[in-house]
Tab-separated table of C-alpha atoms in Angstrom:
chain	number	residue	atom	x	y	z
A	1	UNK	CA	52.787	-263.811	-87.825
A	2	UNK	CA	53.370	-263.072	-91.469
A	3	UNK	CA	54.991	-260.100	-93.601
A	4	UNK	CA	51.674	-259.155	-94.492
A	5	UNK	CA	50.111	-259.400	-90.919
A	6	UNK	CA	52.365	-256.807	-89.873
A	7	UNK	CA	51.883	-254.079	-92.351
A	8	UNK	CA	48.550	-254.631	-92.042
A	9	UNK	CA	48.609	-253.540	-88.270
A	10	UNK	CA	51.179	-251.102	-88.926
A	11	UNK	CA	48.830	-249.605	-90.989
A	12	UNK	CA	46.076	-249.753	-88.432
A	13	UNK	CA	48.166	-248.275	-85.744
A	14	UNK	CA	49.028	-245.081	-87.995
A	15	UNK	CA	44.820	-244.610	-89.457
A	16	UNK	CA	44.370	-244.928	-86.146
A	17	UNK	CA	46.782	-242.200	-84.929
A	18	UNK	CA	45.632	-239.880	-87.705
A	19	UNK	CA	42.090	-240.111	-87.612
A	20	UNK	CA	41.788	-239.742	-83.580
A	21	UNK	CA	41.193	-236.228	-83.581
A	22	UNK	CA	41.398	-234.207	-79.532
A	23	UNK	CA	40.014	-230.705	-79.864
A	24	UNK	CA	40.666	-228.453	-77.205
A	25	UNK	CA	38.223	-226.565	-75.580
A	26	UNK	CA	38.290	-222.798	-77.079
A	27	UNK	CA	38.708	-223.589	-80.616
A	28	UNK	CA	36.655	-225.354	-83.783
A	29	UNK	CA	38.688	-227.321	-86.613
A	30	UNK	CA	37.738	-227.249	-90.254
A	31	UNK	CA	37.481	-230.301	-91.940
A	32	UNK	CA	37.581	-230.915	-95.503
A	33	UNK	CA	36.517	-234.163	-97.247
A	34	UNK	CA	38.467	-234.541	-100.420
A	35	UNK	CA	39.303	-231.253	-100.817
A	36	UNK	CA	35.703	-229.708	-99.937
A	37	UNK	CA	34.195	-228.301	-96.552
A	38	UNK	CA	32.972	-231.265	-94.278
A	39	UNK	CA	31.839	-230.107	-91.029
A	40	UNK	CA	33.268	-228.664	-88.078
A	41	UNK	CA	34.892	-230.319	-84.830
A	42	UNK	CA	34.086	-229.133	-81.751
A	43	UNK	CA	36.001	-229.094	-78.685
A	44	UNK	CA	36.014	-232.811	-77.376
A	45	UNK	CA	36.974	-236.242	-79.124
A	46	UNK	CA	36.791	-237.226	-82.605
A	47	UNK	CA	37.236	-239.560	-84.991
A	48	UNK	CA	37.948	-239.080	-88.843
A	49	UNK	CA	39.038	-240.726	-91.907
A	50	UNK	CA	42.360	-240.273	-92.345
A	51	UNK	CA	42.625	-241.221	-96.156
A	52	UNK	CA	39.859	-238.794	-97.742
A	53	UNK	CA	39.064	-236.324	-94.617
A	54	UNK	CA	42.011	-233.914	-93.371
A	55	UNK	CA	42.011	-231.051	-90.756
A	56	UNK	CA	42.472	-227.921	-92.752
A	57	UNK	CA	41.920	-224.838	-90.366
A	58	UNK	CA	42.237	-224.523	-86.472
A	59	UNK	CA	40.423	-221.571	-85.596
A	60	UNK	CA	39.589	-220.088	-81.486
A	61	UNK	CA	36.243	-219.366	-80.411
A	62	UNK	CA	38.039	-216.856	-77.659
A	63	UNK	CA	37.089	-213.546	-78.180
A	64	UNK	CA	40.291	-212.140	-80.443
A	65	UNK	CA	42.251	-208.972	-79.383
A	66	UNK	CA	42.695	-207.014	-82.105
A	67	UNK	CA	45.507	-204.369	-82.537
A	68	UNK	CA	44.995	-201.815	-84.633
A	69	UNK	CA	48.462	-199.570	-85.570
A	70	UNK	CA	48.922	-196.088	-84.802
A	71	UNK	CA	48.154	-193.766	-88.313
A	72	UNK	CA	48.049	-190.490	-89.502
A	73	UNK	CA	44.162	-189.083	-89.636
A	74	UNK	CA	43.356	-185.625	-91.507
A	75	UNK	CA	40.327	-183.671	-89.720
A	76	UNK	CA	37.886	-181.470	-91.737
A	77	UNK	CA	39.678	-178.411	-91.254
A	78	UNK	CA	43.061	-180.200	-92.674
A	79	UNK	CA	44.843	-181.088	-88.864
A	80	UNK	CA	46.366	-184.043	-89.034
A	81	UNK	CA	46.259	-186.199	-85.702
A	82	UNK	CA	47.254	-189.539	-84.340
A	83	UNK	CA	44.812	-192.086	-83.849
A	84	UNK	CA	44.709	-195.608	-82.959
A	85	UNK	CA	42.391	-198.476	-81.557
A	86	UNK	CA	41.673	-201.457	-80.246
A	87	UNK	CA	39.250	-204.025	-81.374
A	88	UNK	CA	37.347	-207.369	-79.551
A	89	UNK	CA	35.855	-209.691	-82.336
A	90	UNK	CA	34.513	-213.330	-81.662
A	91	UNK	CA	34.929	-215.903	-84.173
A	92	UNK	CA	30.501	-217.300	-84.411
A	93	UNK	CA	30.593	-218.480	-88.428
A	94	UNK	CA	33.710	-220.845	-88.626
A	95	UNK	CA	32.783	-221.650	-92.251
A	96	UNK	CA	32.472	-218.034	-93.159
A	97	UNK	CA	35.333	-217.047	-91.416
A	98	UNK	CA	37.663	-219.217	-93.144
A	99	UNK	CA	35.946	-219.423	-96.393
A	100	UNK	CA	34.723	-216.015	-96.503
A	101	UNK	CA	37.914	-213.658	-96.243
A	102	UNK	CA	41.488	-214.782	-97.049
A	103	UNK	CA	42.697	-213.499	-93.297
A	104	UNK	CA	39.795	-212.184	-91.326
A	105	UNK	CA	42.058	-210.701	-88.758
A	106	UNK	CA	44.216	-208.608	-91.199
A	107	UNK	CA	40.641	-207.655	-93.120
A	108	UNK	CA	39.017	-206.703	-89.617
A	109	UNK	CA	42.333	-204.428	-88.969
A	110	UNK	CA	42.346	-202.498	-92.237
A	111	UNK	CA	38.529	-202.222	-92.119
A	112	UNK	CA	39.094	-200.407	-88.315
A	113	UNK	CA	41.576	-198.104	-89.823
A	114	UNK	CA	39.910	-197.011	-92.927
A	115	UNK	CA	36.520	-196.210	-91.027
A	116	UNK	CA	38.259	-194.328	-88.245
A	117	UNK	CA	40.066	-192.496	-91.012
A	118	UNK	CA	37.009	-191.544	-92.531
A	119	UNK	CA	34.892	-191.073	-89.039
A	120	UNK	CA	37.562	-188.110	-88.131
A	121	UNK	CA	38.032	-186.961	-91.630
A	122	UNK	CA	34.502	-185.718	-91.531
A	123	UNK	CA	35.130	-183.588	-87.796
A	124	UNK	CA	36.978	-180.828	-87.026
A	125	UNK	CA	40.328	-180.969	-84.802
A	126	UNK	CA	38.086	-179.670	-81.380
A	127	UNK	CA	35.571	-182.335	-81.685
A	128	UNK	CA	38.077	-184.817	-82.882
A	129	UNK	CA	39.654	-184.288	-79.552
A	130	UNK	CA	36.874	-184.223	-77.509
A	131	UNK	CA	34.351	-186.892	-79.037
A	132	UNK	CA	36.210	-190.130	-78.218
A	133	UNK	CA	32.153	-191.966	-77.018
A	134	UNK	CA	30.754	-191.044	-80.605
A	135	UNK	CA	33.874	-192.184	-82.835
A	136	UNK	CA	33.614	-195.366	-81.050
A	137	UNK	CA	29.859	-195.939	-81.602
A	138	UNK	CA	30.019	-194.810	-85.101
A	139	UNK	CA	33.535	-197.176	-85.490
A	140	UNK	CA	31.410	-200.287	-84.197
A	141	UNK	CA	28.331	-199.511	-86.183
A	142	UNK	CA	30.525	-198.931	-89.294
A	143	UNK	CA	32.218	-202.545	-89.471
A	144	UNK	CA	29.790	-204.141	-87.479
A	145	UNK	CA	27.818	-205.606	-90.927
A	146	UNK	CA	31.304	-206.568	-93.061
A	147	UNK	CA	32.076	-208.564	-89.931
A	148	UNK	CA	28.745	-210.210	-89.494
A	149	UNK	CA	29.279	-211.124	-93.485
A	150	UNK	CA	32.699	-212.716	-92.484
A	151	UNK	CA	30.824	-214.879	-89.304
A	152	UNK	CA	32.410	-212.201	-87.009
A	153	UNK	CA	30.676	-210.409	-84.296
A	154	UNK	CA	32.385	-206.882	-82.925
A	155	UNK	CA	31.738	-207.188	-79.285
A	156	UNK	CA	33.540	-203.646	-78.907
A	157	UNK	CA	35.906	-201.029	-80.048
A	158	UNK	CA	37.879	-198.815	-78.029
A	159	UNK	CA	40.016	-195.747	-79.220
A	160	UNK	CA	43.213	-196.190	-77.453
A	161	UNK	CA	44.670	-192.797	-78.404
A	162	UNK	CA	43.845	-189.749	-80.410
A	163	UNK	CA	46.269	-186.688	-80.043
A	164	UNK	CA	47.733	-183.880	-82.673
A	165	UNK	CA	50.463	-185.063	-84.578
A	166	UNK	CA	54.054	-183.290	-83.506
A	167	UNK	CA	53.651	-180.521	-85.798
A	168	UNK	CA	50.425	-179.817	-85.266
A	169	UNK	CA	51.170	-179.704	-81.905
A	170	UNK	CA	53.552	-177.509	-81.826
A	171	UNK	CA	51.714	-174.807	-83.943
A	172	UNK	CA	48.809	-175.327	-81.907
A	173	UNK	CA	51.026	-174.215	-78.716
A	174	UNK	CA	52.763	-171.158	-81.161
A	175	UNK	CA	48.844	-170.524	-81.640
A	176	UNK	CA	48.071	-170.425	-78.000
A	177	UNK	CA	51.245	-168.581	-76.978
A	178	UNK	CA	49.858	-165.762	-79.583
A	179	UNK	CA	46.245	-166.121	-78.235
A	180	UNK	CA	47.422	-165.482	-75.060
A	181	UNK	CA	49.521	-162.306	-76.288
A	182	UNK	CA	46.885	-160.886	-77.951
A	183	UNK	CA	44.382	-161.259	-74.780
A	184	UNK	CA	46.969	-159.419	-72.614
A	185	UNK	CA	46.940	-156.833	-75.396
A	186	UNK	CA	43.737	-156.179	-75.647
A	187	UNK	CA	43.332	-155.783	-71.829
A	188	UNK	CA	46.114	-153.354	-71.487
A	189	UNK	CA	44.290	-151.725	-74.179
A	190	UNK	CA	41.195	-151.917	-72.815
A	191	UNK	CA	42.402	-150.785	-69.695
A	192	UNK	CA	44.020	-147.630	-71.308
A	193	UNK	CA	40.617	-146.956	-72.740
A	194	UNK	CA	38.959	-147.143	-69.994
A	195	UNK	CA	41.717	-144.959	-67.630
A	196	UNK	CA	40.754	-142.337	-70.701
A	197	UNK	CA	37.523	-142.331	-70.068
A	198	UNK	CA	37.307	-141.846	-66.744
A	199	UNK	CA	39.883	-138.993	-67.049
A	200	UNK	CA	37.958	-137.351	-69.386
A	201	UNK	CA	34.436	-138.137	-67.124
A	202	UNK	CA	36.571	-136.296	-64.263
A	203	UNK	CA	37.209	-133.636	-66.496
A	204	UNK	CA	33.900	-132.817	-68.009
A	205	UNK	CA	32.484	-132.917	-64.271
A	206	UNK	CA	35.623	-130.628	-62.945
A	207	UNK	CA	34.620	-128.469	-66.186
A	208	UNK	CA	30.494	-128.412	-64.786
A	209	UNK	CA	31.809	-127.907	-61.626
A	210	UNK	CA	33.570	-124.745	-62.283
A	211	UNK	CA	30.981	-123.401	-64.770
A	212	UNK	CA	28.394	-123.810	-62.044
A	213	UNK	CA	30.720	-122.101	-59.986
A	214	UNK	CA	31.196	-118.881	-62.057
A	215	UNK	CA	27.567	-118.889	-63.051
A	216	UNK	CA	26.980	-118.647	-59.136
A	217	UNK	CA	29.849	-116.128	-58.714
A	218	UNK	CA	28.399	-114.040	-61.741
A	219	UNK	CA	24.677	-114.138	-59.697
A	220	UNK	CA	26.283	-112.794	-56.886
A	221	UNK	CA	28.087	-110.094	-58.828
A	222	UNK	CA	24.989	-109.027	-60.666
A	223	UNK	CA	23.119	-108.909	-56.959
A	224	UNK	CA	25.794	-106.637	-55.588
A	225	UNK	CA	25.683	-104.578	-58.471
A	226	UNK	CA	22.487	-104.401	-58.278
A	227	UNK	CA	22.231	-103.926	-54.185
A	228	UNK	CA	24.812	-100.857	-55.023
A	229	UNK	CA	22.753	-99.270	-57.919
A	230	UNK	CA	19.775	-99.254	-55.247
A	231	UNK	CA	21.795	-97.915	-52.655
A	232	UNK	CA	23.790	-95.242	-54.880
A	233	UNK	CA	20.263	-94.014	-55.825
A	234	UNK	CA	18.911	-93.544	-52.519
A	235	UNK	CA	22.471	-92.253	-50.912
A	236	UNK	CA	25.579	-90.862	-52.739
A	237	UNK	CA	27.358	-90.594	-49.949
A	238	UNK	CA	27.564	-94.568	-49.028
A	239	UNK	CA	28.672	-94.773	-52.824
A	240	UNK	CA	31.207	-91.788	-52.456
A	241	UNK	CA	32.842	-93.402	-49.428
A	242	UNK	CA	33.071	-96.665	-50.784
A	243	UNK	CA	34.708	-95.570	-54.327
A	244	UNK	CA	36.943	-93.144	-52.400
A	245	UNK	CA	38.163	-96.074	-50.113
A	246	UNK	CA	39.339	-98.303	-53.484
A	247	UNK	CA	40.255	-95.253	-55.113
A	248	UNK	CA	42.999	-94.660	-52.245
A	249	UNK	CA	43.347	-98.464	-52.019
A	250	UNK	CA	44.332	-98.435	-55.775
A	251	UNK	CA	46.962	-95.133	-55.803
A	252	UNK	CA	48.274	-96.537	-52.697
A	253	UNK	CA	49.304	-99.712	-54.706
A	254	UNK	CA	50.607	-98.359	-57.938
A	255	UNK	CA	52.904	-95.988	-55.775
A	256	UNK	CA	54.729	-98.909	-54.492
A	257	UNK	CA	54.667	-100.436	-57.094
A	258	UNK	CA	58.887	-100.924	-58.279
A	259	UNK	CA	57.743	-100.178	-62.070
A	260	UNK	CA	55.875	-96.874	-60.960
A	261	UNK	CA	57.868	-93.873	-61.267
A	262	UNK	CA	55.544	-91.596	-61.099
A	263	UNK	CA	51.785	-91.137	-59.642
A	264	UNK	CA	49.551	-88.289	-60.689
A	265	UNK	CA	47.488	-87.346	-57.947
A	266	UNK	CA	44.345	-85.369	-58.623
A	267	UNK	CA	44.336	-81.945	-56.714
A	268	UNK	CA	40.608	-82.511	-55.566
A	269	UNK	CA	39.927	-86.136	-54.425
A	270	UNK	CA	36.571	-85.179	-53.234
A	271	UNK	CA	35.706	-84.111	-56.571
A	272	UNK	CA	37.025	-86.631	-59.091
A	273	UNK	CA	35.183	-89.197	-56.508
A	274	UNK	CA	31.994	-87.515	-57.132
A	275	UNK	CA	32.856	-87.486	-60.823
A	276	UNK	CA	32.822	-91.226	-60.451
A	277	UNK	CA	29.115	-91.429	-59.120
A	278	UNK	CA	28.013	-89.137	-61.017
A	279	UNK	CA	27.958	-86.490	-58.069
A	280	UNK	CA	28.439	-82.197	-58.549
């Protein structure tokens, strides 16, 4: 066998060895043809030319975690919070995936993180907290048409965590201690107010109570005046007993009394009684 024989086969063997091409199921290779797009293997075997065709890009066809970081998000009413996500993307354009974005994984990243910033930047802190389901539909619809334009399809986004920042936490705790203050303040307060009230309710009724009271005492008083008129008019001597008795009943007292030194006793009883009654 001669010199040339050799390299010949040598030659063989090796375009042989380069252009047998195995793709594995899962992914899709990129092949270019002297320098411009030629096709795309599928998973299975294949044969190229070696000398003018080359494998450029080996890209999956597995649906594609994507990680997106942990970042700083400023609400509507100027909270800042910390949000991050996840992201599952399938590879369906290989061409426009490789041709249309420099590194469709780093531009499907960034575009999560700007549209999440500006989802929350247009909520307040409460419904930032509390809307997790609408973020993530608004997040999907928002990069679902840049991916389709990069041969991407967004299969779904998920936010894996959205919580206050440190700071904000702790002033929204210093704001809930002094919500909590103020509350018990305002009960104590209220429950001053209302001990007040009910003092002064027991006092206007205790007031009524003894105004009724008097106004029945001063009934009576005017009926027994009025039953003794009568009876003084028909019978002086009813009246002149009675007077007589507190007349006596009232000497009697201021003669023991300690301050009393001395009581002037009227030499005819019978008389200054009838004096009283208007008796001669």
């Amino acid at each position: 066998m001669t010199e040339f024989s050799l390299v010949l086969i040598f030659l063989v063997i090796v375009a042989i060895i380069k252009g047998v091409r195995i793709v594995p199921q899962g992914e899709e290779w990129v092949v270019e043809r002297l320098g411009k797009f030629a096709g795309v293997l599928t998973p299975g075997l294949h044969v190229i030319n070696p000398i003018f065709t080359r494998v450029s890009y080996k890209v999956t066809t597995k649906d594609i975690i994507l990680d997106v970081p942990e970042q700083e998000v400023i609400t509507r009413d100027n909270a800042v919070i910390l949000a991050n996500a996840v992201a599952f993307i399938k590879v369906t354009k290989i061409d426009r995936a490789v041709y249309g974005i420099e590194n469709f994984r780093e531009a499907m990243r960034n575009m999560v993180q700007t549209s999440l910033r500006s989802i929350i930047g247009g909520m307040d802190l409460n419904q930032a907290l509390t809307s997790r389901d609408r973020i993530k539909s608004e997040l999907k619809l928002a990069i679902a048409d840049e991916a389709l334009d990069w041969g991407l399809t967004v299969k779904s986004v998920e936010i894996q965590d959205i919580k206050p920042s440190p700071n904000m936490q702790d002033a929204m705790e210093r704001q809930a201690a002094a919500e909590r203050e103020r509350v018990a303040v305002v009960t104590e307060a209220e429950g001053a107010k209302q001990s007040l009230i009910l003092n002064a309710e027991a006092r206007l009724e205790a007031a009524r109570k003894d105004a009724e009271a008097q106004m029945v005492a001063a009934k009576a008083s005017a009926e027994s005046i009025k039953f003794i008129t009568e009876a003084v008019q028909e019978n002086n001597a009813s009246a002149m007993f009675l007077l007589g008795d507190r007349y006596i009943t009232a000497l009697q007292k201021m003669s023991s009394s300690e301050n009393s030194k001395v009581v002037v006793m009227p030499g005819d009883l019978v008389g200054a009684v009838k004096s009283l009654v208007g008796g001669k």
